[in-house]
Coordinates of C-alpha atoms and ligand atoms in Angstrom, one line a residue:
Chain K
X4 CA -37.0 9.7 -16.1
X5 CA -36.8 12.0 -13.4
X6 CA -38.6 15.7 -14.1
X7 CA -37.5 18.6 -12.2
X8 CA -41.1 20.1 -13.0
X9 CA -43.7 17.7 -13.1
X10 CA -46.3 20.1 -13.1
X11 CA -44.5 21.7 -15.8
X12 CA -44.8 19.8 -18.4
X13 CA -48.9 19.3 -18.5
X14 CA -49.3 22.7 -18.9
X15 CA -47.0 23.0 -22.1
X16 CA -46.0 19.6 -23.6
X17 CA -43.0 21.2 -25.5
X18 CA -41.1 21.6 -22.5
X19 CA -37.3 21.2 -23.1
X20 CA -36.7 18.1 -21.0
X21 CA -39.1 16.5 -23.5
X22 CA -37.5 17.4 -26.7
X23 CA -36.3 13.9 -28.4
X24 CA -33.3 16.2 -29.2
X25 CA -32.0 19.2 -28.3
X26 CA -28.7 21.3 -29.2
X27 CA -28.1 24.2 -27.7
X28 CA -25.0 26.5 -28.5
X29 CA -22.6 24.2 -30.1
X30 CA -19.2 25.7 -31.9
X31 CA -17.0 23.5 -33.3
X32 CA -13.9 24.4 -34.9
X33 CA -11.3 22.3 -36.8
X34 CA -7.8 24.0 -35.7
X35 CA -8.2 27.7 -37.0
X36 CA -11.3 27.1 -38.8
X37 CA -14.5 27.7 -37.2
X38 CA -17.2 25.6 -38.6
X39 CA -20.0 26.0 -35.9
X40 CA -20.5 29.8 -34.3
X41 CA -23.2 28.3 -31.9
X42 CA -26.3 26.5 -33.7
X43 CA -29.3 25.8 -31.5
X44 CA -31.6 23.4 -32.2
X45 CA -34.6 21.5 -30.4
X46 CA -36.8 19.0 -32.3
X47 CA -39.9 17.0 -30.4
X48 CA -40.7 13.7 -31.1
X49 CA -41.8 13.0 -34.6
X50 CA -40.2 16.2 -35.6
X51 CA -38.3 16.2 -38.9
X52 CA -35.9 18.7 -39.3
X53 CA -34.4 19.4 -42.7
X54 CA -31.2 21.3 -42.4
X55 CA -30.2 22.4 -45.6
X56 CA -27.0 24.8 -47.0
X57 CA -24.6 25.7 -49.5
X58 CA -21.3 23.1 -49.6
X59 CA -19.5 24.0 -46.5
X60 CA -21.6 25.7 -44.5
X61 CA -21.7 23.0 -41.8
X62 CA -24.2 20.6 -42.3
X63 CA -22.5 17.5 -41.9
X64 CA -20.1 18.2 -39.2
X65 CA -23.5 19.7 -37.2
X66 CA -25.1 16.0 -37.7
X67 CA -21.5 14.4 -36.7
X68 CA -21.5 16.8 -33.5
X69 CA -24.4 15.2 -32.6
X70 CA -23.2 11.7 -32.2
X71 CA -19.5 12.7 -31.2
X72 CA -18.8 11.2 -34.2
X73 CA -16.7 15.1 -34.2
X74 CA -15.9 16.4 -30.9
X75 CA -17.8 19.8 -30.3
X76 CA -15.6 22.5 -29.5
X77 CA -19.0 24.2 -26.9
X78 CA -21.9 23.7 -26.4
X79 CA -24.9 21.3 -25.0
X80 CA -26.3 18.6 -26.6
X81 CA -29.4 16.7 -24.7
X82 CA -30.6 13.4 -26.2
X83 CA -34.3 12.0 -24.6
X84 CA -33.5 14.9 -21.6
X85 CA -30.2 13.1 -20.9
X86 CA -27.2 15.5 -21.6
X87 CA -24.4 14.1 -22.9
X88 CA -21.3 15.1 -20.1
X89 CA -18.0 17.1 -21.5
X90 CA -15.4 18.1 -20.5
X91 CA -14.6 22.2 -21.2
X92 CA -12.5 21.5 -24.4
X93 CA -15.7 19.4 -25.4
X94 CA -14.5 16.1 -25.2
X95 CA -16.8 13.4 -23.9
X96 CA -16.2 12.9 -19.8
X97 CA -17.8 9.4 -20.6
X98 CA -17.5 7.2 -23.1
X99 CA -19.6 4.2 -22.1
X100 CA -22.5 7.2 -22.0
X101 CA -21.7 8.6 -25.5
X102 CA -22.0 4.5 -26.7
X103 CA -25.4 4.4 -24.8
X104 CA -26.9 7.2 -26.2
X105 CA -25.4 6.3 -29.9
X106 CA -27.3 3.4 -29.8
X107 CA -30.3 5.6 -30.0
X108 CA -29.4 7.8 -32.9
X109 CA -29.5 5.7 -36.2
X110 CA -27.0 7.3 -38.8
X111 CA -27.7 7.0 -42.4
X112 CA -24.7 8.2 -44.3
X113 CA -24.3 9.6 -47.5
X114 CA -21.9 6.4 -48.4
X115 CA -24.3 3.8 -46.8
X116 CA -21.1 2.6 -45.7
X117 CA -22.6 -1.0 -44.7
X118 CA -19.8 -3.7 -43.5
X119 CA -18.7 -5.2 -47.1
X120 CA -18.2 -8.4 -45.1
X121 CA -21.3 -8.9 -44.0
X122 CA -24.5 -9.7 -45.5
X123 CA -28.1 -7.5 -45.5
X124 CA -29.1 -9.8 -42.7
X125 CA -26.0 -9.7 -41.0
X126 CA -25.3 -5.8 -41.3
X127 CA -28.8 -5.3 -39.3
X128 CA -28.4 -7.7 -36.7
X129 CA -24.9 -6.3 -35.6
X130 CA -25.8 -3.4 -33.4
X131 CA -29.1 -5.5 -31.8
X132 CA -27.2 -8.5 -31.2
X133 CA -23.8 -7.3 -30.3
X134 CA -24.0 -4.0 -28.7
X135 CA -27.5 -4.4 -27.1
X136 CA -27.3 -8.0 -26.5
X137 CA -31.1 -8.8 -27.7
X138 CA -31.2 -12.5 -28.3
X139 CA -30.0 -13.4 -31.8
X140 CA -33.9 -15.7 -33.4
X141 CA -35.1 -11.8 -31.9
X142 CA -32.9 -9.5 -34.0
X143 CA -33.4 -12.3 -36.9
X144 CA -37.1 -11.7 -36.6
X145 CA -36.9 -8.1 -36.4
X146 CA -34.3 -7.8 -39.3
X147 CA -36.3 -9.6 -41.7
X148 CA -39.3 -7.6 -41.0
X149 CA -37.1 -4.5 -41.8
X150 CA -35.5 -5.3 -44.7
X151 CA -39.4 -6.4 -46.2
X152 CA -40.7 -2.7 -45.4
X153 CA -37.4 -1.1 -47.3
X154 CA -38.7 -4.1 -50.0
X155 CA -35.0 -6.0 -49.5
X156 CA -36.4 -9.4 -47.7
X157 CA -34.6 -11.4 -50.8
X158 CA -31.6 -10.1 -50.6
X159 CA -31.3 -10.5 -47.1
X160 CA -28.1 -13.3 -47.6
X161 CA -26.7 -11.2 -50.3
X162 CA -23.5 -9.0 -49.5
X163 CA -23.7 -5.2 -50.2
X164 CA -21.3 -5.2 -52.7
X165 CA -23.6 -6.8 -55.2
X166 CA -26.6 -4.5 -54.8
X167 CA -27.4 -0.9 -56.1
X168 CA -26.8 2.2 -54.1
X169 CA -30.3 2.4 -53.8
X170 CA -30.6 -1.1 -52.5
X171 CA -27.5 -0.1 -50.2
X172 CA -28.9 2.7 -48.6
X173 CA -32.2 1.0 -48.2
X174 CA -30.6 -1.6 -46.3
X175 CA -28.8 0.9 -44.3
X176 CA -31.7 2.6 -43.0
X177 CA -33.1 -1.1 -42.1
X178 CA -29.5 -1.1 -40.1
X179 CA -30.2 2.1 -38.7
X180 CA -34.0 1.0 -37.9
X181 CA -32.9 -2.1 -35.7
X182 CA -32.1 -0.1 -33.1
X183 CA -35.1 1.5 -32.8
X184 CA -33.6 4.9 -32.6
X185 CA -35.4 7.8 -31.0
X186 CA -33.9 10.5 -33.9
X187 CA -32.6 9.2 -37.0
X188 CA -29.3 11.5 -38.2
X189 CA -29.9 11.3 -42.1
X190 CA -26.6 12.9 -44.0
X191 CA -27.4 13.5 -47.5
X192 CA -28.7 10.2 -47.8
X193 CA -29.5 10.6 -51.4
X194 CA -26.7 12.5 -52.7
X195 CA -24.2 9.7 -53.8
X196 CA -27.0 8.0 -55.8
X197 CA -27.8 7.8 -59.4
X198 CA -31.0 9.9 -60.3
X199 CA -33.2 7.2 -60.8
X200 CA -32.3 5.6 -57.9
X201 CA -33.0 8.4 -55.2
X202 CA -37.2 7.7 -55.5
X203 CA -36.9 4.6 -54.2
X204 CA -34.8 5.8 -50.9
X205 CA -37.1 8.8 -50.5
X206 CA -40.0 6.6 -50.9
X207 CA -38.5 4.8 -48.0
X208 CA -37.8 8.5 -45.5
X209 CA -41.3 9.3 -46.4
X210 CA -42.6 5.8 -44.5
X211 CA -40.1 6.9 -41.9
X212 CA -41.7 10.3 -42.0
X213 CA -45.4 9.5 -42.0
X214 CA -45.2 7.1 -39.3
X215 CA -43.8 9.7 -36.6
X216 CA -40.2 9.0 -36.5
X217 CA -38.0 12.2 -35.5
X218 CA -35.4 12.7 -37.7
X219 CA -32.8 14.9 -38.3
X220 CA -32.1 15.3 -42.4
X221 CA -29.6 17.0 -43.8
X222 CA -30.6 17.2 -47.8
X223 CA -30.1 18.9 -51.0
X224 CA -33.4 17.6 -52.4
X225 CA -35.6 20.6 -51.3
X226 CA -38.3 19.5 -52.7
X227 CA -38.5 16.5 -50.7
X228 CA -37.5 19.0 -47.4
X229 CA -40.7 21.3 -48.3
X230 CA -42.5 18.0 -48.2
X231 CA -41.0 16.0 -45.4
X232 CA -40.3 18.3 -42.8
X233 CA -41.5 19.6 -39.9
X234 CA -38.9 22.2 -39.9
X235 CA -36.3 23.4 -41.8
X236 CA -32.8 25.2 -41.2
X237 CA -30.9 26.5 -43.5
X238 CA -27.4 27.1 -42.2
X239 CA -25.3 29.5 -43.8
X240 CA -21.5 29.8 -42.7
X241 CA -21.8 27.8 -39.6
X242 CA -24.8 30.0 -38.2
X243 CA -28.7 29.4 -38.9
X244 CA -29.3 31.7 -40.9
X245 CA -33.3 31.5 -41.1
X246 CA -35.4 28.5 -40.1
X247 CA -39.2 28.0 -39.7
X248 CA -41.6 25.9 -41.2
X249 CA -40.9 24.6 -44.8
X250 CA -44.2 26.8 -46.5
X251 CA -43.1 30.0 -44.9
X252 CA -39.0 29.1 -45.9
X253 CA -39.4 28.3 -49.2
X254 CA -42.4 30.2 -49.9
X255 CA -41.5 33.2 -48.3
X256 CA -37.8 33.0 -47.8
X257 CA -36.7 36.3 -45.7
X258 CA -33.1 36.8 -45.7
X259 CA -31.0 37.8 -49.0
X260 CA -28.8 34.5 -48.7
X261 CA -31.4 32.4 -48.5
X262 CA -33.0 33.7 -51.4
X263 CA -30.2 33.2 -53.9
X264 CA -29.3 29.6 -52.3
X265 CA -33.2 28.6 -53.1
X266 CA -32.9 30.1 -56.5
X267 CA -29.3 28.9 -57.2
X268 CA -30.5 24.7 -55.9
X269 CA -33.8 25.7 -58.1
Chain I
X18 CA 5.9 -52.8 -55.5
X19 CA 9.4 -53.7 -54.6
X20 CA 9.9 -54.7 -58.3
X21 CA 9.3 -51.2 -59.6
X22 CA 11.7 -49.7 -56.9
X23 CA 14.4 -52.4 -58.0
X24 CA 14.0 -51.2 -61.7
X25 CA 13.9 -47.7 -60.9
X26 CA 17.2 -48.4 -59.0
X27 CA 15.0 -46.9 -56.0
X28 CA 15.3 -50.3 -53.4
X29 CA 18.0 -48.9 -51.8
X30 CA 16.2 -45.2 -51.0
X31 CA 13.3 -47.0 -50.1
X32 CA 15.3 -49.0 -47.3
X33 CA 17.1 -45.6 -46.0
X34 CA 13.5 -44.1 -45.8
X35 CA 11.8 -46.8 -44.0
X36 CA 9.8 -45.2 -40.9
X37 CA 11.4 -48.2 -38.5
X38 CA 14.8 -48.4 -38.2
X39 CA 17.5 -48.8 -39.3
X40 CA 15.3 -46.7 -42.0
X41 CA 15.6 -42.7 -41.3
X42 CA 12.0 -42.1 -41.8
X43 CA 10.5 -41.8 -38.8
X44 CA 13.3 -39.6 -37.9
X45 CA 12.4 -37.1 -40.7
X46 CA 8.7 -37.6 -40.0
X47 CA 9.3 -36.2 -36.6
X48 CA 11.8 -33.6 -37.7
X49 CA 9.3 -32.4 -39.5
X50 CA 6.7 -32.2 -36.5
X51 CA 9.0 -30.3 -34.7
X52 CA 9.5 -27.9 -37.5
X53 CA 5.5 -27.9 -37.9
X54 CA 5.1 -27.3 -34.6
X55 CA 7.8 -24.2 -34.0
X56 CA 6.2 -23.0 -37.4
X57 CA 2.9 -22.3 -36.2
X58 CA 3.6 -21.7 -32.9
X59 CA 5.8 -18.4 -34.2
X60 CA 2.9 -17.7 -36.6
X61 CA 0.4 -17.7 -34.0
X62 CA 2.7 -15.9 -31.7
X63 CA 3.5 -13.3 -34.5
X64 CA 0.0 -12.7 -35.4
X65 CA -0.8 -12.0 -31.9
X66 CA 2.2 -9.6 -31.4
X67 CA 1.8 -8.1 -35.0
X68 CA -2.1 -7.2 -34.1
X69 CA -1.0 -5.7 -31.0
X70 CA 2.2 -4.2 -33.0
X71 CA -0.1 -2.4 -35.4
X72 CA -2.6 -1.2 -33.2
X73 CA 0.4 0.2 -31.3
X74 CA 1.5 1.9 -34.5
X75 CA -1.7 3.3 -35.3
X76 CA -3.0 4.4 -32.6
X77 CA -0.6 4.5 -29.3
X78 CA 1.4 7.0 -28.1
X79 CA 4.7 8.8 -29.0
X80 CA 6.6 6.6 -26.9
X81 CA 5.0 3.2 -28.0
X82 CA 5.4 4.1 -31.6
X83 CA 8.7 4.8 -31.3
X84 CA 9.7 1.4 -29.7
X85 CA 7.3 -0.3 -32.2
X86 CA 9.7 1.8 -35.1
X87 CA 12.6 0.2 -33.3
X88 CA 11.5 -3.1 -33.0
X89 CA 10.1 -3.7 -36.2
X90 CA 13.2 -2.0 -38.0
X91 CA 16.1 -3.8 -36.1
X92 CA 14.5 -6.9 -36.6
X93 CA 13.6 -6.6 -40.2
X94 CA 17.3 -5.1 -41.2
X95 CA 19.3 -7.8 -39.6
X96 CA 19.9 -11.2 -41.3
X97 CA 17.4 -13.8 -39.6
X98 CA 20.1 -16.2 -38.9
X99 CA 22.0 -14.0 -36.5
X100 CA 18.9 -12.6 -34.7
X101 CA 18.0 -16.6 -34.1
X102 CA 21.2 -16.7 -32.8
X103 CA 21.3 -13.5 -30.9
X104 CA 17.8 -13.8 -29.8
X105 CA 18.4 -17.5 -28.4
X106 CA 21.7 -16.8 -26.5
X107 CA 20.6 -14.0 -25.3
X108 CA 17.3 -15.7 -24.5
X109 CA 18.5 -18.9 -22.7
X110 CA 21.4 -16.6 -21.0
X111 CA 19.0 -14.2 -19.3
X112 CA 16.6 -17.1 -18.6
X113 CA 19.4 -19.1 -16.7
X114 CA 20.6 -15.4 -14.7
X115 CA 16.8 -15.1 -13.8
X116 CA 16.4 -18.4 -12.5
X117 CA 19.7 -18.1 -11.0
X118 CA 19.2 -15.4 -9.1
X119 CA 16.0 -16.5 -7.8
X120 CA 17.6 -19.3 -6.3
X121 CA 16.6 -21.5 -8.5
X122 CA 19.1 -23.9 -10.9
X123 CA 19.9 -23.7 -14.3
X124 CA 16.6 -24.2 -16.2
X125 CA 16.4 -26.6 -19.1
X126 CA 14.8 -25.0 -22.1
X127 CA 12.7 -26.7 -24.6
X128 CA 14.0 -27.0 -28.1
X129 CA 10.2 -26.2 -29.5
X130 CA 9.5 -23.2 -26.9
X131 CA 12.4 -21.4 -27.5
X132 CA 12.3 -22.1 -31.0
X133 CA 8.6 -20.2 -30.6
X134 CA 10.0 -17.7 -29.1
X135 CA 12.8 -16.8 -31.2
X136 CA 10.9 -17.0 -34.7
X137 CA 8.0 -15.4 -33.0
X138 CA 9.7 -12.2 -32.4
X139 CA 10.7 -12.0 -35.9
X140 CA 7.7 -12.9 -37.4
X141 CA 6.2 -10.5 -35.1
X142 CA 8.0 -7.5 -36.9
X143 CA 6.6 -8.4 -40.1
X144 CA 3.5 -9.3 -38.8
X145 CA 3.3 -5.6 -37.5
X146 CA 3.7 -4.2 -41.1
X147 CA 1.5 -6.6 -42.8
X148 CA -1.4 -6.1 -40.5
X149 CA -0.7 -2.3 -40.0
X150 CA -1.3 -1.7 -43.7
X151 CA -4.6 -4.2 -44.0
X152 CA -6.2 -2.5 -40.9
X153 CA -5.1 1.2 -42.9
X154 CA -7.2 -0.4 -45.9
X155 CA -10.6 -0.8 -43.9
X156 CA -12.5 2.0 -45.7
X157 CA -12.9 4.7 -42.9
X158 CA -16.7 4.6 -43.2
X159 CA -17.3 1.3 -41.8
X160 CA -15.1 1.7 -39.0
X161 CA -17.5 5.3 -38.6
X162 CA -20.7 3.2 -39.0
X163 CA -19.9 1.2 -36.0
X164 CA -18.9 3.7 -33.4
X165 CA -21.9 5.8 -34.8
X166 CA -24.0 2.9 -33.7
X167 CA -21.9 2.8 -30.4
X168 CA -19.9 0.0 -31.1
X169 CA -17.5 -0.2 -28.0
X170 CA -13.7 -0.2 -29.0
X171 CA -12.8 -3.9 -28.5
X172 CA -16.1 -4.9 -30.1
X173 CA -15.2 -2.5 -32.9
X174 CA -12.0 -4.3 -33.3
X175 CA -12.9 -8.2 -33.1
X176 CA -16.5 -7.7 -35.5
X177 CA -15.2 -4.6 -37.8
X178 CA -11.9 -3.9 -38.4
X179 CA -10.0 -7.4 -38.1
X180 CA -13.0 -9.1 -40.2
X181 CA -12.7 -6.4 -42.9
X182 CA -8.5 -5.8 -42.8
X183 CA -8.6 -9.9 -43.1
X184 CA -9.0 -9.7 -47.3
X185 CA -6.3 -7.2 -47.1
X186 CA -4.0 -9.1 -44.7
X187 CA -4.3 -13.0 -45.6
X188 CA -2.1 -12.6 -48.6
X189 CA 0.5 -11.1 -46.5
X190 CA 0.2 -13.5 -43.8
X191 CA 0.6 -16.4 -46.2
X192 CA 3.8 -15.3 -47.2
X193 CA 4.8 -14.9 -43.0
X194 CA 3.5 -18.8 -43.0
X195 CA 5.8 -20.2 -45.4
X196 CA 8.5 -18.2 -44.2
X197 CA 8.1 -18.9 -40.8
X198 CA 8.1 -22.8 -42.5
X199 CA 11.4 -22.3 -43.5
X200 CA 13.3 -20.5 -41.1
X201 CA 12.7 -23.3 -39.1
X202 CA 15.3 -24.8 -40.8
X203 CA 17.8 -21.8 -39.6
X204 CA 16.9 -23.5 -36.1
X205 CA 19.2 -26.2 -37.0
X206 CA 22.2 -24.2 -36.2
X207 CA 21.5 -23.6 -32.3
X208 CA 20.7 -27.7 -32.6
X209 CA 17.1 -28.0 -32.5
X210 CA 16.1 -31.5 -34.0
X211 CA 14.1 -29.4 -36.6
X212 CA 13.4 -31.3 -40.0
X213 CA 17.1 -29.7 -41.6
X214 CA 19.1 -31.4 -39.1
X215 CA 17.1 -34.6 -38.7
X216 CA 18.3 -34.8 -42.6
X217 CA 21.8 -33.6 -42.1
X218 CA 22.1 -36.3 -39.2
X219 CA 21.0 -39.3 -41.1
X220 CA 22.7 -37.9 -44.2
X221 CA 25.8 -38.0 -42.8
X222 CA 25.6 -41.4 -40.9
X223 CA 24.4 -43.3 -44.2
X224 CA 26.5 -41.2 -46.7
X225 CA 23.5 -40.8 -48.4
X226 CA 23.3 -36.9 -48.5
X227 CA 21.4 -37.0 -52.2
X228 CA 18.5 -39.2 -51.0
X229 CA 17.8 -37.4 -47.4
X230 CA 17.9 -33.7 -48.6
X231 CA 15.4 -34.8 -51.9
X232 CA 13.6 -36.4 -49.3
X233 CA 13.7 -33.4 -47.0
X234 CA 13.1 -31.1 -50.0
X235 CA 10.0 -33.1 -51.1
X236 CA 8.4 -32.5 -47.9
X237 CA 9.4 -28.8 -47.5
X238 CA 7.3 -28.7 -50.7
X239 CA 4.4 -30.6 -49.7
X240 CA 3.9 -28.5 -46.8
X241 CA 3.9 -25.8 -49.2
X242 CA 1.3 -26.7 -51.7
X243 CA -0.7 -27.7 -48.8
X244 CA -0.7 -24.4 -47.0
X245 CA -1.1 -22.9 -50.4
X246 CA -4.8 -25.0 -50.6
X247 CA -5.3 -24.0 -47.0
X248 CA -4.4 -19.9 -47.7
X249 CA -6.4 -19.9 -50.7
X250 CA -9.6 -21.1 -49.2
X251 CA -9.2 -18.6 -46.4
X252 CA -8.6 -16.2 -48.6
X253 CA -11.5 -16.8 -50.6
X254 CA -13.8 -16.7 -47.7
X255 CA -11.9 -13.5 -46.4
X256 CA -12.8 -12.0 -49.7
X257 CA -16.5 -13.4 -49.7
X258 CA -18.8 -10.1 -50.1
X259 CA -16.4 -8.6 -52.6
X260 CA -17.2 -8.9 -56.0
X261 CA -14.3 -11.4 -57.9
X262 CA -12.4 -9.0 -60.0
X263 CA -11.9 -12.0 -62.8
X264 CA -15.9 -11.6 -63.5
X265 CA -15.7 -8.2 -63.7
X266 CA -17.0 -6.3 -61.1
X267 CA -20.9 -6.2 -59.9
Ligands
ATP319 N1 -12.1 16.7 -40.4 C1 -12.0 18.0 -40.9 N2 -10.8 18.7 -40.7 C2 -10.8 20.0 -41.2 N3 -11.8 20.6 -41.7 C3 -12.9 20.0 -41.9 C4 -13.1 18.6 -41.5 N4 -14.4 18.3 -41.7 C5 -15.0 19.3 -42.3 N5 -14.1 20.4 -42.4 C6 -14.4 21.7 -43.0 O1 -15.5 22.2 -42.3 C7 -16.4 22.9 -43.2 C8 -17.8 22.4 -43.2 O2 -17.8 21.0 -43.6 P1 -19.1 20.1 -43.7 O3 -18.7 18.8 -44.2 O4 -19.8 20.2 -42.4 O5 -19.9 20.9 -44.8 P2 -21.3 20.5 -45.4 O6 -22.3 21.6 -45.2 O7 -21.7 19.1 -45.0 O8 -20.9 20.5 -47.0 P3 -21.4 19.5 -48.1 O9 -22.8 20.0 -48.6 O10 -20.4 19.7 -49.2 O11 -21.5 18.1 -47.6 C9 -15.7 22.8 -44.6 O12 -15.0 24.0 -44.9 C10 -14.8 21.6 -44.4 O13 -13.6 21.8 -45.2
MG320 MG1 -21.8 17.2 -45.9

């Protein structure tokens, strides 16, 4: 990857250009409605971010801005020091790079939303062996060794249908993990699951965690955010509100709003 | 063998049905190929303009979804026996002009091609609708999963959406099948030598109009219970990964 400053970078080694992901600016607005007034955001590698907020305030579509899964309205957003090329309404100029650079962001979703028609093993070979073209006996290999660490290796023939929420979503992070993804987008990847099924998928985001993986996490367990994360936003109305390290934002919250959305979530 | 056909009063039937002649048989046998034939060649051609139909629907613009409206509505309000006979004198007419006045002579069109053609534009129509409303049933979120992962559209299409619509559309699309099985027999009146009028021929040289059209009957039906077999195991598979609702759920 070419660096403008070589030099640069060995004197501070949390230069922009190597942020895994950075956001700078970004407004999005759905017709009248303005959802984003310009968040900012720059994690490193093995960063996790926990963005946190009341309903509405913007979490999701922020994470969906990310991947163009929503078109941004402004703004800059730089995967691995690549910047991803608009247009000035914010459409993409270039959708074979907005496909590239997907393929580095693994989305969990809040639904799982695995492909019904497909089994475990087949829902995590997809991407590998039909986007990246990696040989199929590779993606096999690689699948099976990603379903044992989320503990699914014997359902790997089953279809999705048949298996808990929390099995779901484990296998959907094992989808998400066979890309090897340099951030992982995270979407309230607890939040449609029965209580006693959200340990096990936590259990799983804490591996993720220890191990170095950035990742981007929008939750509502905070307790799992003060644990977790490297940093934490909490967006309030579209804007960030307050962020900083989870001891001093949950232990020392500063602004008003924050207080009362940390003592309303408990 | 032939005793139990002389009881049954059957010798007779058996004779007109022989596959050699003077039997009729073989004539109905082949009838039937052609109608086989013209059936799935207008299925097939109806599936591939009803995918392109509802994708053109969905997702094209202003001007392609309003000749889509037009095409699927005009062809789905008139009766299917005029359209065969509008489509196919208009069809053969414009042919012969073209070929005409490019010098060349009057072309000879095939009875099965043109058959293709004409059923194929009308089981396009309601291919369109059938396929429209299955691809409108894929749950929003897998069709998100894949372009988060940066599925590229045409990849999208062939390992997501038409995989996942297909539980939604093959009940539909059975229906088209057997329907395009029978207006085959609406063939007969622009003379194809379609099963129908294979049986109205040798009905009306032997006299023996009850035997042919049971004959002709029976195998309209066997083609039906077969397809139902065939439509029921694709369906099954089509639905494999979705719990059976019989058994209750998960
Ligand atoms: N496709 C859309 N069209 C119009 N408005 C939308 C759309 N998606 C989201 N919004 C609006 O944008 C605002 C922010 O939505 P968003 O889903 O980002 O909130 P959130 O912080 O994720 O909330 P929650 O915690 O409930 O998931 C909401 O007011 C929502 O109604
Ligand atoms: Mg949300």
């Amino acid at each position: 990857m070419a660096t403008l400053h070589p030099a640069a970078s060995e004197v501070d080694s949390r230069q922009p250009q190597d942020a895994a992901i950075q956001v700078r600016d970004l407004h999005k607005s759905f017709g009248h409605l303005e959802v984003l007034k310009g968040v900012s955001l720059t994690a490193q590698k093995g960063d996790v971010v926990a963005i946190i907020g009341g309903s509405g305030s913007g979490k999701s579509t922020f994470l969906r801005c990310i991947n163009f899964l929503e078109t941004p309205s402004s703004g800059q957003i730089i995967v691995g020091g690549e910047q991803i090329e608009m247009r000035p309404d914010g459409t993409p100029r270039n959708r074979r790079q907005i496909e590239r650079i997907r393929t580095r962001l693994g989305m969990v979703f809040q639904a799982f939303n695995l492909w019904t028609h497909r089994t475990l093993l087949e829902n995590v070979i997809e991407v590998p062996v039909h986007v990246l073209k990696i040989p199929r006996a590779d993606a096999i290999a690689r699948a099976m060794t990603l379903l044992e660490r989320v503990g699914l290796a014997d359902k790997a023939d089953t279809f999705p249908s048949f298996l808990s929420g929390g099995q779901q979503q484990r296998a959907a992070i094992a989808r998400a993990l066979a890309v090897d993804p340099s951030v992982m987008l995270f979407d309230e990847p607890t939040s449609a699951l029965d209580p006693e099924l959200v340990g096990e998928v936590l259990t799983v985001i804490r591996t993720l965690a220890a191990e170095g993986r950035t990742m981007l996490l929008v939750t509502h367990e905070m307790k799992f955010a003060k644990e977790v994360a490297t940093h934490v936003i909490y967006l309030f109305e579209g804007r960030i509100e307050e962020q900083g390290p989870p001891d001093t934002l949950f232990g020392n919250p500063q602004s008003a709003r924050l207080k009362q959305f940390l003592q309303t979530v408990g | 063998m032939d005793a139990i056909l002389e009881t049954l009063g059957l010798a007779q039937s058996a004779e007109l049905l022989a596959f050699s002649p003077p039997g009729w048989g073989g004539n109905l046998l082949r009838g039937l190929a052609n109608s086989m034939k013209i059936a799935s060649g207008a299925f097939g051609m109806g599936l591939l303009i009803g995918l392109f139909g509802a994708y053109g629907k969905l997702y094209g613009g202003v001007v392609v979804r309003d000749l889509l409206a037009i095409y699927t509505t005009v062809i789905r309000a008139v009766p299917e026996l005029v359209l065969i006979l509008i489509l196919y004198y208009v069809g053969t007419d414009l042919l012969n002009k073209a070929s005409l006045a490019m010098g060349y002579g009057r072309v000879e069109i095939s009875g099965v091609v043109a058959g293709i053609w004409v059923l194929g534009i009308v089981q396009g129509a309601y291919a369109t609708e059938v396929l429209r409303g299955a691809i409108q049933a894929v749950p929003a979120g897998q069709i998100e999963a894949a372009r988060a992962f940066g599925m590229p559209p045409l990849t999208l299409m062939r390992r997501v959406t038409i995989p996942a619509m297909m539980s939604f559309a093959v009940p539909g699309l059975a229906n088209l099948w057997l329907i395009a099985t029978k207006d085959t027999a609406l063939l007969a009146i622009v003379g194809f030598s379609e099963l129908t009028l294979e049986t109205r021929q040798a009905a009306s040289s032997t006299r023996a109009y009850f035997t042919f059209f049971l004959a002709a009957g029976a195998l309209y039906l066997i083609v039906t219970l077969l397809s139902g077999v065939v439509f029921g195991r694709v369906e099954k598979w089509a639905r494999r990964g979705q719990p059976s609702l019989r058994e209750g759920g998960r």
